[in-house]
Short mmCIF file of N, CA and C in Angstrom, two decimals:
data_model
loop_
_atom_site.label_atom_id
_atom_site.label_comp_id
_atom_site.label_asym_id
_atom_site.label_seq_id
_atom_site.Cartn_x
_atom_site.Cartn_y
_atom_site.Cartn_z
N UNK A 1 37.15 -19.21 -0.32
CA UNK A 1 36.24 -18.46 -0.47
C UNK A 1 35.78 -18.62 -1.30
N UNK A 2 33.66 -18.72 -0.91
CA UNK A 2 33.05 -18.45 -2.24
C UNK A 2 32.90 -16.88 -2.98
N UNK A 3 32.59 -16.24 -3.93
CA UNK A 3 32.17 -16.02 -4.55
C UNK A 3 30.76 -15.51 -5.15
N UNK A 4 30.57 -14.28 -4.58
CA UNK A 4 29.44 -13.45 -4.53
C UNK A 4 29.27 -13.50 -6.18
N UNK A 5 28.19 -13.33 -6.90
CA UNK A 5 27.41 -12.89 -7.82
C UNK A 5 27.09 -12.05 -7.53
N UNK A 6 26.89 -10.61 -8.62
CA UNK A 6 26.12 -9.66 -8.49
C UNK A 6 24.62 -10.45 -8.68
N UNK A 7 24.07 -9.78 -7.90
CA UNK A 7 22.14 -9.96 -8.10
C UNK A 7 21.78 -9.31 -9.61
N UNK A 8 20.77 -10.02 -10.65
CA UNK A 8 20.98 -9.16 -11.55
C UNK A 8 19.08 -9.88 -12.16
N UNK A 9 18.95 -10.42 -11.08
CA UNK A 9 17.38 -10.85 -10.95
C UNK A 9 16.34 -9.61 -11.40
N UNK A 10 16.40 -8.33 -10.46
CA UNK A 10 15.79 -7.63 -10.30
C UNK A 10 16.02 -6.42 -11.18
N UNK A 11 15.39 -6.20 -12.94
CA UNK A 11 15.16 -5.19 -13.75
C UNK A 11 15.22 -4.16 -13.01
N UNK A 12 14.88 -3.84 -12.00
CA UNK A 12 13.87 -2.24 -10.83
C UNK A 12 15.06 -1.42 -10.76
N UNK A 13 15.55 -0.37 -11.44
CA UNK A 13 16.67 0.80 -10.84
C UNK A 13 16.12 1.11 -8.52
N UNK A 14 17.16 1.49 -8.46
CA UNK A 14 17.43 1.73 -7.36
C UNK A 14 16.91 2.77 -7.11
N UNK A 15 16.06 3.91 -6.48
CA UNK A 15 14.89 5.01 -5.56
C UNK A 15 15.81 6.09 -5.95
N UNK A 16 15.54 6.55 -6.30
CA UNK A 16 15.87 8.30 -6.26
C UNK A 16 15.31 9.66 -6.00
N UNK A 17 16.19 9.69 -4.84
CA UNK A 17 16.17 11.07 -3.71
C UNK A 17 15.84 11.66 -4.59
N UNK A 18 14.88 11.72 -4.31
CA UNK A 18 13.71 13.22 -4.35
C UNK A 18 14.19 14.57 -3.40
N UNK A 19 14.71 14.23 -1.98
CA UNK A 19 14.63 15.43 -1.43
C UNK A 19 14.07 16.15 -0.95
N UNK A 20 12.71 15.34 -0.99
CA UNK A 20 11.67 16.10 0.19
C UNK A 20 11.21 15.11 1.42
N UNK A 21 11.75 15.41 2.65
CA UNK A 21 11.48 15.29 3.35
C UNK A 21 9.36 14.78 4.58
N UNK A 22 8.95 15.61 4.17
CA UNK A 22 7.41 15.47 3.83
C UNK A 22 6.86 14.10 2.94
N UNK A 23 7.03 13.64 2.23
CA UNK A 23 6.83 11.82 1.68
C UNK A 23 7.99 12.03 0.90
N UNK A 24 8.99 10.03 2.05
CA UNK A 24 10.50 9.78 1.91
C UNK A 24 9.96 9.10 0.34
N UNK A 25 8.85 8.40 0.18
CA UNK A 25 8.97 7.41 -0.31
C UNK A 25 8.06 7.75 -2.32
N UNK A 26 7.91 9.13 -2.04
CA UNK A 26 7.10 9.83 -3.22
C UNK A 26 8.31 8.94 -4.82
N UNK A 27 7.55 9.02 -5.44
CA UNK A 27 8.56 8.56 -7.01
C UNK A 27 8.13 8.86 -8.16
N UNK A 28 8.58 8.64 -9.29
CA UNK A 28 8.05 9.49 -10.29
C UNK A 28 8.20 7.98 -11.58
N UNK A 29 8.83 6.93 -10.36
CA UNK A 29 8.84 6.01 -11.62
C UNK A 29 7.30 5.29 -12.06
N UNK A 30 6.33 6.20 -12.15
CA UNK A 30 4.96 5.01 -12.66
C UNK A 30 4.27 4.78 -11.14
N UNK A 31 4.59 4.90 -9.88
CA UNK A 31 4.56 4.40 -8.76
C UNK A 31 3.22 5.53 -8.13
N UNK A 32 2.86 4.73 -7.12
CA UNK A 32 1.85 5.20 -6.40
C UNK A 32 1.98 5.30 -5.16
N UNK A 33 2.10 6.34 -4.01
CA UNK A 33 2.20 5.96 -2.94
C UNK A 33 0.97 5.76 -2.41
N UNK A 34 0.85 4.97 -1.17
CA UNK A 34 -1.14 4.52 -0.88
C UNK A 34 -0.57 5.24 0.74
N UNK A 35 -1.60 5.74 1.12
CA UNK A 35 -1.49 6.25 2.96
C UNK A 35 -2.53 4.87 3.41
N UNK A 36 -2.07 4.78 4.09
CA UNK A 36 -3.99 3.59 5.28
C UNK A 36 -3.30 3.92 6.25
N UNK A 37 -4.89 4.66 6.65
CA UNK A 37 -4.73 5.43 8.29
C UNK A 37 -5.40 4.20 9.41
N UNK A 38 -4.69 4.64 10.74
CA UNK A 38 -5.50 3.56 10.73
C UNK A 38 -5.42 3.48 12.84
N UNK A 39 -6.10 4.02 13.66
CA UNK A 39 -6.37 4.50 14.65
C UNK A 39 -5.77 5.97 15.22
N UNK A 40 -4.61 6.24 15.08
CA UNK A 40 -3.42 7.18 15.12
C UNK A 40 -2.12 7.38 14.96
N UNK A 41 -2.58 6.28 13.65
CA UNK A 41 -1.25 6.41 12.66
C UNK A 41 -1.49 5.87 11.38
N UNK A 42 -0.47 6.44 10.47
CA UNK A 42 -0.37 6.18 8.99
C UNK A 42 0.62 5.55 8.37
N UNK A 43 0.15 4.52 7.24
CA UNK A 43 1.50 4.08 6.83
C UNK A 43 1.24 4.53 5.47
N UNK A 44 2.62 4.26 5.11
CA UNK A 44 3.19 5.21 3.79
C UNK A 44 3.74 4.03 2.80
N UNK A 45 2.74 3.77 1.52
CA UNK A 45 3.07 2.48 0.66
C UNK A 45 3.22 2.59 -1.22
N UNK A 46 4.33 2.23 -1.95
CA UNK A 46 4.15 2.21 -2.85
C UNK A 46 3.38 1.30 -3.67
N UNK A 47 2.74 1.66 -4.47
CA UNK A 47 2.90 -0.05 -5.32
C UNK A 47 2.52 0.38 -6.87
N UNK A 48 2.78 -0.04 -7.94
CA UNK A 48 1.75 -0.14 -8.34
C UNK A 48 0.59 0.67 -9.63
N UNK A 49 0.49 0.88 -9.99
CA UNK A 49 -0.90 1.01 -10.34
C UNK A 49 -2.08 0.03 -10.50
N UNK A 50 -1.47 -1.41 -11.22
CA UNK A 50 -1.75 -2.42 -12.03
C UNK A 50 -1.54 -3.84 -10.31
N UNK A 51 -1.50 -3.10 -9.09
CA UNK A 51 -1.35 -4.87 -7.88
C UNK A 51 -2.02 -4.72 -8.05
N UNK A 52 -2.75 -5.70 -7.23
CA UNK A 52 -4.40 -5.94 -6.44
C UNK A 52 -3.89 -5.64 -5.47
N UNK A 53 -4.64 -4.89 -4.20
CA UNK A 53 -4.76 -4.07 -3.64
C UNK A 53 -4.56 -6.01 -2.50
N UNK A 54 -4.83 -6.72 -2.13
CA UNK A 54 -4.20 -8.25 -1.71
C UNK A 54 -2.53 -8.16 -0.89
N UNK A 55 -1.88 -7.52 -2.06
CA UNK A 55 -0.60 -7.22 -1.80
C UNK A 55 -0.18 -6.31 -0.70
N UNK A 56 -1.04 -4.88 -0.10
CA UNK A 56 -0.46 -4.32 0.06
C UNK A 56 -1.45 -4.77 1.20
N UNK A 57 -2.41 -4.87 1.17
CA UNK A 57 -3.00 -5.66 2.36
C UNK A 57 -2.54 -5.72 3.38
N UNK A 58 -1.39 -7.62 2.31
CA UNK A 58 -0.52 -8.50 3.57
C UNK A 58 0.37 -7.11 4.46
N UNK A 59 1.50 -6.79 3.18
CA UNK A 59 1.93 -6.05 3.58
C UNK A 59 2.18 -4.83 5.03
N UNK A 60 0.31 -4.16 4.96
CA UNK A 60 0.25 -3.31 6.41
C UNK A 60 0.48 -4.48 6.98
N UNK A 61 -0.26 -5.61 6.79
CA UNK A 61 -1.02 -6.63 8.56
C UNK A 61 0.30 -7.26 8.61
N UNK A 62 1.10 -7.50 7.87
CA UNK A 62 2.58 -7.93 8.65
C UNK A 62 3.65 -6.69 9.30
N UNK A 63 3.77 -5.37 8.91
CA UNK A 63 3.35 -4.04 9.32
C UNK A 63 3.52 -3.61 10.84
N UNK A 64 1.92 -3.85 10.73
CA UNK A 64 1.20 -3.97 12.88
C UNK A 64 1.23 -5.20 13.56
N UNK A 65 1.47 -6.25 12.29
CA UNK A 65 1.06 -7.50 13.46
C UNK A 65 -0.34 -7.87 12.83
N UNK A 66 -0.80 -7.71 12.50
CA UNK A 66 -3.07 -7.77 12.34
C UNK A 66 -2.60 -8.93 12.18
N UNK A 67 -4.30 -9.85 12.83
CA UNK A 67 -4.00 -10.88 11.51
C UNK A 67 -4.89 -10.65 10.52
N UNK A 68 -4.52 -11.29 9.37
CA UNK A 68 -5.15 -11.16 7.84
C UNK A 68 -6.91 -11.38 8.33
N UNK A 69 -7.26 -9.61 7.23
CA UNK A 69 -8.36 -9.89 7.82
C UNK A 69 -9.01 -9.11 8.35
N UNK A 70 -8.55 -8.91 9.51
CA UNK A 70 -8.77 -8.17 11.07
C UNK A 70 -9.49 -6.71 10.79
N UNK A 71 -9.22 -6.40 9.48
CA UNK A 71 -9.30 -4.48 9.11
C UNK A 71 -10.17 -5.02 7.66
N UNK A 72 -10.86 -3.33 7.85
CA UNK A 72 -11.57 -3.31 5.90
C UNK A 72 -10.86 -2.21 5.25
N UNK A 73 -11.20 -2.05 4.56
CA UNK A 73 -10.76 -1.01 3.55
C UNK A 73 -10.95 -0.04 3.40
N UNK A 74 -11.02 1.53 3.42
CA UNK A 74 -12.06 2.20 2.50
C UNK A 74 -11.29 2.81 2.10
N UNK A 75 -12.06 3.49 1.28
CA UNK A 75 -11.60 4.66 -0.11
C UNK A 75 -12.64 6.10 -0.97
N UNK A 76 -13.19 7.05 0.02
CA UNK A 76 -14.01 7.60 -0.84
C UNK A 76 -14.78 7.03 -0.52
N UNK A 77 -15.34 6.33 0.64
CA UNK A 77 -16.61 5.34 1.07
C UNK A 77 -17.43 4.93 0.37
N UNK A 78 -15.96 4.26 -0.25
CA UNK A 78 -15.79 2.14 -0.40
C UNK A 78 -14.74 1.38 -0.58
N UNK A 79 -15.80 0.37 0.11
CA UNK A 79 -14.38 -0.91 0.31
C UNK A 79 -14.00 -1.02 -0.86
N UNK A 80 -12.44 -1.18 -0.28
CA UNK A 80 -11.96 -1.99 -2.00
C UNK A 80 -11.61 -3.31 -1.13
N UNK A 81 -11.90 -4.37 -2.39
CA UNK A 81 -11.56 -4.99 -2.50
C UNK A 81 -10.12 -5.36 -2.85
N UNK A 82 -9.86 -7.24 -1.58
CA UNK A 82 -8.37 -7.85 -2.18
C UNK A 82 -7.90 -7.31 -4.33
N UNK A 83 -8.87 -7.69 -4.60
CA UNK A 83 -8.90 -7.92 -5.62
C UNK A 83 -8.86 -7.15 -6.37
N UNK A 84 -9.19 -5.60 -6.41
CA UNK A 84 -9.50 -4.55 -7.16
C UNK A 84 -7.36 -4.01 -7.16
N UNK A 85 -7.42 -2.49 -8.35
CA UNK A 85 -6.24 -2.11 -8.43
C UNK A 85 -6.45 -0.30 -8.27
N UNK A 86 -5.22 0.69 -8.11
CA UNK A 86 -5.50 1.56 -8.38
C UNK A 86 -6.48 1.36 -9.69
N UNK A 87 -5.64 1.43 -10.88
CA UNK A 87 -6.80 1.97 -11.80
C UNK A 87 -8.33 1.35 -11.57
N UNK A 88 -8.34 0.42 -11.15
CA UNK A 88 -9.88 -0.23 -10.99
C UNK A 88 -10.82 1.33 -10.63
N UNK A 89 -10.72 1.68 -9.58
CA UNK A 89 -11.06 2.49 -8.32
C UNK A 89 -10.38 4.80 -8.71
N UNK A 90 -10.17 4.46 -10.14
CA UNK A 90 -9.81 5.71 -10.24
C UNK A 90 -9.10 6.53 -9.12
N UNK A 91 -7.55 5.50 -8.52
CA UNK A 91 -7.09 5.74 -8.30
C UNK A 91 -5.43 6.89 -7.96
N UNK A 92 -5.41 6.94 -9.55
CA UNK A 92 -4.35 7.57 -9.61
C UNK A 92 -3.97 8.46 -10.45
N UNK A 93 -5.44 9.21 -9.95
CA UNK A 93 -5.31 11.12 -10.72
C UNK A 93 -5.08 12.19 -9.53
N UNK A 94 -4.63 10.66 -8.31
CA UNK A 94 -4.99 11.59 -6.71
C UNK A 94 -3.93 11.60 -5.82
N UNK A 95 -3.41 12.83 -5.35
CA UNK A 95 -1.73 12.89 -5.31
C UNK A 95 -1.83 12.48 -4.07
N UNK A 96 -1.07 11.58 -2.76
CA UNK A 96 -1.10 10.43 -1.58
C UNK A 96 -2.43 10.44 -1.39
N UNK A 97 -3.07 9.40 -2.25
CA UNK A 97 -4.66 9.08 -1.93
C UNK A 97 -3.96 8.29 -1.18
N UNK A 98 -5.40 8.25 0.30
CA UNK A 98 -5.39 8.20 1.87
C UNK A 98 -6.71 7.06 1.60
N UNK A 99 -6.38 5.80 2.61
CA UNK A 99 -6.96 3.55 2.63
C UNK A 99 -7.17 4.64 4.48
N UNK A 100 -8.75 4.16 4.20
CA UNK A 100 -9.02 4.25 5.71
C UNK A 100 -9.13 2.71 6.61
N UNK A 101 -8.10 1.96 7.43
CA UNK A 101 -8.31 1.06 7.74
C UNK A 101 -9.15 0.73 9.29
N UNK A 102 -10.23 0.32 8.93
CA UNK A 102 -11.03 -0.50 9.93
C UNK A 102 -11.45 -1.03 10.20
N UNK A 103 -11.48 -1.93 11.85
CA UNK A 103 -12.21 -3.24 12.25
C UNK A 103 -13.41 -3.42 12.09
N UNK A 104 -12.74 -4.88 11.11
CA UNK A 104 -13.73 -5.44 10.49
C UNK A 104 -14.62 -5.52 11.71
N UNK A 105 -16.60 -5.70 11.39
CA UNK A 105 -16.62 -6.50 12.72
C UNK A 105 -17.65 -6.70 11.98
N UNK A 106 -18.47 -8.47 12.41
CA UNK A 106 -18.93 -9.43 11.91
C UNK A 106 -20.29 -9.34 13.30
N UNK A 107 -21.18 -9.15 12.73
CA UNK A 107 -22.86 -9.48 13.52
C UNK A 107 -23.53 -7.92 14.02
N UNK A 108 -23.58 -8.89 14.61
CA UNK A 108 -24.30 -7.53 15.29
C UNK A 108 -25.99 -7.36 16.65
N UNK A 109 -26.17 -8.05 15.61
CA UNK A 109 -27.32 -8.72 16.23
C UNK A 109 -27.36 -9.37 18.04
N UNK A 110 -29.01 -9.34 18.67
CA UNK A 110 -28.72 -10.16 19.59
C UNK A 110 -29.51 -10.85 18.96
#
């Protein structure tokens, strides 16, 4: 029988249960909870303020089974670039910021 070794690769502690059912992902360890609204649904994700949005967008596409590049992401009327970070667009000041995901449209002329 093979001996199992404990996983020591992650230095992150387990998430704390804050007892809130409205926002089950909300944490106080420096991460921010971002809500992505699309169609009639909302997806909540946790991210570090210094993480590029490309990682969040990849998780969103995986969760929705959509092809990468299908949506563009809007926050306060400004398009979020994949290389942007929450600190770049001053998102950390807001409590539970919401990003709109809208279908990308290319072209439009006749």
